[in-house]
Amino acid sequence: MIEAGVAGFPNEQQKPNLMRDAAFALAEAGKGLDLALKYAQAALAKTPAGDTERRAQIQDTLGWVEFQRGNYGAAIKTL
């Protein structure tokens, strides 16, 4: 259901926010962590380097996803 929602989301400019939120929700639930990682990485890739606030939020989520996956080194590096 999450995949269909993200794929069909019409606002490309806001799509990284949706992907970040989906990744965070999955990580909080401790489920779908591979999908959460995919969304967090894609959100970061779609966010311009100059948008530092949004990139920081996404990196925070990416670090949380890595932590939930047990990849503590990657989590520390990202955070």
Coordinates of N, CA, C and O in Angstrom, one line a residue:
M1 N 0.8 -1.2 0.0 CA 0.0 0.0 0.0 C 0.9 1.3 0.0 O 0.6 2.2 -0.7
I2 N 1.9 1.2 0.8 CA 2.8 2.4 0.8 C 3.5 2.6 -0.5 O 3.6 3.7 -1.0
E3 N 3.9 1.5 -1.1 CA 4.6 1.6 -2.4 C 3.7 2.2 -3.5 O 4.1 3.1 -4.3
A4 N 2.4 1.8 -3.5 CA 1.5 2.4 -4.5 C 1.2 3.9 -4.2 O 1.1 4.7 -5.1
G5 N 1.2 4.3 -2.9 CA 1.0 5.7 -2.6 C 2.2 6.5 -3.0 O 2.0 7.6 -3.6
V6 N 3.3 6.1 -2.8 CA 4.5 6.8 -3.1 C 4.7 6.9 -4.7 O 4.9 7.9 -5.2
A7 N 4.4 5.8 -5.3 CA 4.6 5.7 -6.8 C 3.6 6.6 -7.5 O 3.9 7.3 -8.5
G8 N 2.4 6.7 -6.9 CA 1.3 7.5 -7.5 C 1.2 9.0 -7.0 O 0.4 9.7 -7.5
F9 N 2.1 9.4 -6.1 CA 2.1 10.7 -5.6 C 2.4 11.7 -6.7 O 3.4 11.7 -7.3
P10 N 1.5 12.7 -6.9 CA 1.6 13.6 -8.1 C 2.6 14.7 -7.9 O 3.1 15.2 -8.9
N11 N 2.9 15.1 -6.7 CA 3.8 16.3 -6.5 C 5.2 15.9 -6.4 O 5.7 15.5 -5.3
E12 N 6.0 15.9 -7.5 CA 7.4 15.5 -7.5 C 8.2 16.3 -6.5 O 9.2 15.8 -5.9
Q13 N 7.9 17.6 -6.3 CA 8.7 18.4 -5.4 C 8.6 18.0 -4.0 O 9.5 18.1 -3.2
Q14 N 7.4 17.5 -3.6 CA 7.1 17.1 -2.2 C 7.4 15.6 -2.0 O 7.3 15.1 -0.9
K15 N 7.6 14.8 -3.1 CA 7.8 13.4 -3.0 C 8.9 13.0 -2.0 O 8.7 12.0 -1.3
P16 N 10.0 13.7 -2.0 CA 11.0 13.3 -1.0 C 10.5 13.3 0.5 O 10.9 12.5 1.3
N17 N 9.6 14.3 0.8 CA 9.0 14.4 2.1 C 8.2 13.1 2.4 O 8.2 12.6 3.5
L18 N 7.4 12.7 1.4 CA 6.5 11.6 1.5 C 7.4 10.3 1.7 O 7.1 9.5 2.6
M19 N 8.5 10.2 0.9 CA 9.3 9.0 1.1 C 10.0 9.0 2.4 O 10.2 7.9 3.0
R20 N 10.4 10.2 2.9 CA 11.0 10.2 4.2 C 10.0 9.8 5.3 O 10.4 9.0 6.2
D21 N 8.8 10.3 5.2 CA 7.8 10.0 6.2 C 7.5 8.5 6.1 O 7.3 7.8 7.2
A22 N 7.4 7.9 4.9 CA 7.2 6.5 4.8 C 8.3 5.7 5.4 O 8.1 4.7 6.2
A23 N 9.5 6.1 5.2 CA 10.7 5.4 5.7 C 10.7 5.5 7.2 O 10.9 4.5 7.9
F24 N 10.4 6.6 7.8 CA 10.3 6.8 9.2 C 9.3 5.9 9.8 O 9.5 5.2 10.9
A25 N 8.1 5.9 9.2 CA 7.0 5.1 9.8 C 7.3 3.6 9.8 O 7.0 2.9 10.7
L26 N 7.9 3.1 8.7 CA 8.3 1.7 8.6 C 9.4 1.4 9.7 O 9.3 0.4 10.3
A27 N 10.3 2.3 9.8 CA 11.4 2.1 10.8 C 10.8 2.1 12.2 O 11.2 1.3 13.1
E28 N 9.9 3.0 12.5 CA 9.3 3.0 13.8 C 8.5 1.7 14.1 O 8.6 1.2 15.3
A29 N 7.9 1.1 13.1 CA 7.2 -0.1 13.3 C 8.1 -1.3 13.3 O 7.7 -2.4 13.7
G30 N 9.4 -1.1 12.8 CA 10.3 -2.2 12.8 C 10.0 -3.2 11.7 O 10.4 -4.3 11.8
K31 N 9.3 -2.7 10.7 CA 8.8 -3.6 9.6 C 9.2 -3.0 8.2 O 9.3 -1.8 8.1
G32 N 9.5 -3.8 7.3 CA 9.8 -3.3 5.9 C 11.0 -2.5 5.9 O 11.1 -1.4 5.2
L33 N 12.0 -2.9 6.7 CA 13.2 -2.0 6.8 C 14.0 -1.9 5.5 O 14.7 -0.9 5.3
D34 N 14.0 -2.9 4.7 CA 14.6 -2.8 3.4 C 13.9 -1.7 2.5 O 14.6 -0.9 1.9
L35 N 12.6 -1.7 2.6 CA 11.9 -0.7 1.8 C 12.1 0.7 2.5 O 12.2 1.7 1.7
A36 N 12.2 0.8 3.8 CA 12.4 2.0 4.5 C 13.8 2.6 4.0 O 13.9 3.8 3.8
L37 N 14.8 1.7 3.9 CA 16.1 2.1 3.5 C 16.1 2.7 2.1 O 16.6 3.7 1.8
K38 N 15.4 1.9 1.2 CA 15.2 2.4 -0.2 C 14.6 3.8 -0.3 O 15.1 4.6 -1.0
Y39 N 13.5 4.0 0.5 CA 12.8 5.3 0.4 C 13.7 6.4 1.0 O 13.7 7.5 0.5
A40 N 14.4 6.1 2.1 CA 15.2 7.2 2.7 C 16.4 7.5 1.7 O 16.7 8.7 1.6
Q41 N 17.0 6.6 1.1 CA 18.1 6.8 0.2 C 17.6 7.6 -1.0 O 18.2 8.5 -1.5
A42 N 16.4 7.2 -1.6 CA 15.8 7.8 -2.7 C 15.4 9.3 -2.4 O 15.6 10.2 -3.2
A43 N 14.9 9.5 -1.2 CA 14.5 10.8 -0.8 C 15.7 11.7 -0.7 O 15.7 12.9 -1.2
L44 N 16.8 11.2 -0.2 CA 18.1 12.0 -0.1 C 18.6 12.3 -1.5 O 19.0 13.4 -1.8
A45 N 18.5 11.3 -2.4 CA 19.0 11.5 -3.8 C 18.2 12.5 -4.5 O 18.7 13.2 -5.4
K46 N 16.9 12.6 -4.2 CA 16.0 13.6 -5.0 C 16.0 15.0 -4.4 O 15.4 15.9 -4.9
T47 N 16.7 15.2 -3.3 CA 16.7 16.5 -2.6 C 18.0 17.2 -3.0 O 19.1 16.7 -2.8
P48 N 17.8 18.5 -3.5 CA 19.0 19.2 -3.9 C 20.0 19.5 -2.8 O 19.6 19.7 -1.6
A49 N 21.3 19.6 -3.1 CA 22.3 19.8 -2.1 C 22.1 21.1 -1.3 O 22.4 21.2 -0.1
G50 N 21.5 22.1 -2.0 CA 21.3 23.4 -1.3 C 20.1 23.4 -0.3 O 20.0 24.3 0.5
D51 N 19.3 22.3 -0.3 CA 18.2 22.3 0.6 C 18.6 21.6 1.9 O 18.3 20.4 2.2
T52 N 19.5 22.3 2.6 CA 20.2 21.6 3.8 C 19.2 21.2 4.9 O 19.5 20.2 5.5
E53 N 18.2 21.9 5.1 CA 17.2 21.6 6.2 C 16.5 20.3 5.9 O 16.5 19.4 6.7
R54 N 16.0 20.2 4.7 CA 15.3 18.9 4.3 C 16.3 17.8 4.2 O 16.0 16.7 4.7
R55 N 17.5 18.0 3.7 CA 18.5 16.9 3.7 C 18.9 16.4 5.1 O 19.1 15.2 5.3
A56 N 19.0 17.4 6.0 CA 19.3 17.0 7.4 C 18.1 16.1 8.0 O 18.4 15.1 8.7
Q57 N 16.9 16.5 7.7 CA 15.8 15.7 8.2 C 15.8 14.3 7.6 O 15.5 13.3 8.3
I58 N 16.1 14.2 6.3 CA 16.2 12.9 5.6 C 17.3 12.1 6.2 O 17.2 10.9 6.4
Q59 N 18.5 12.7 6.4 CA 19.6 12.0 6.9 C 19.3 11.5 8.3 O 19.8 10.4 8.7
D60 N 18.6 12.2 9.1 CA 18.2 11.8 10.4 C 17.3 10.5 10.3 O 17.5 9.5 11.0
T61 N 16.4 10.5 9.4 CA 15.6 9.3 9.1 C 16.4 8.2 8.6 O 16.2 7.0 9.1
L62 N 17.3 8.4 7.7 CA 18.2 7.4 7.2 C 19.0 6.8 8.3 O 19.2 5.5 8.4
G63 N 19.5 7.6 9.2 CA 20.3 7.1 10.3 C 19.4 6.2 11.2 O 19.8 5.1 11.7
W64 N 18.2 6.6 11.4 CA 17.2 5.8 12.3 C 16.9 4.5 11.6 O 16.9 3.4 12.3
V65 N 16.8 4.5 10.3 CA 16.5 3.2 9.6 C 17.7 2.3 9.7 O 17.5 1.1 10.0
E66 N 18.9 2.8 9.5 CA 20.1 2.0 9.7 C 20.2 1.4 11.1 O 20.6 0.3 11.3
F67 N 19.9 2.2 12.1 CA 19.9 1.8 13.4 C 18.9 0.6 13.6 O 19.3 -0.4 14.2
Q68 N 17.7 0.8 13.1 CA 16.7 -0.2 13.3 C 17.1 -1.5 12.5 O 16.7 -2.6 13.0
R69 N 17.9 -1.4 11.5 CA 18.4 -2.6 10.7 C 19.5 -3.2 11.4 O 20.0 -4.3 11.0
G70 N 20.1 -2.6 12.5 CA 21.2 -3.1 13.2 C 22.5 -2.7 12.6 O 23.6 -3.2 13.0
N71 N 22.5 -1.8 11.6 CA 23.7 -1.3 11.0 C 24.2 -0.1 11.8 O 24.1 1.1 11.3
Y72 N 24.8 -0.3 12.9 CA 25.1 0.8 13.8 C 26.2 1.7 13.3 O 26.2 2.9 13.5
G73 N 27.2 1.1 12.6 CA 28.2 1.9 12.0 C 27.7 2.9 11.0 O 28.1 4.1 11.0
A74 N 26.8 2.4 10.1 CA 26.2 3.2 9.1 C 25.3 4.3 9.8 O 25.3 5.4 9.3
A75 N 24.6 3.9 10.8 CA 23.8 4.8 11.5 C 24.6 6.0 12.1 O 24.2 7.2 12.0
I76 N 25.7 5.6 12.8 CA 26.5 6.7 13.4 C 27.1 7.6 12.3 O 27.1 8.8 12.5
K77 N 27.6 7.0 11.2 CA 28.2 7.8 10.2 C 27.1 8.8 9.6 O 27.4 9.9 9.3
T78 N 25.9 8.3 9.4 CA 24.9 9.1 8.8 C 24.4 10.2 9.7 O 24.2 11.3 9.3
L79 N 24.3 9.8 11.0 CA 23.8 10.8 12.0 C 24.9 11.8 12.3 O 24.6 12.9 12.6

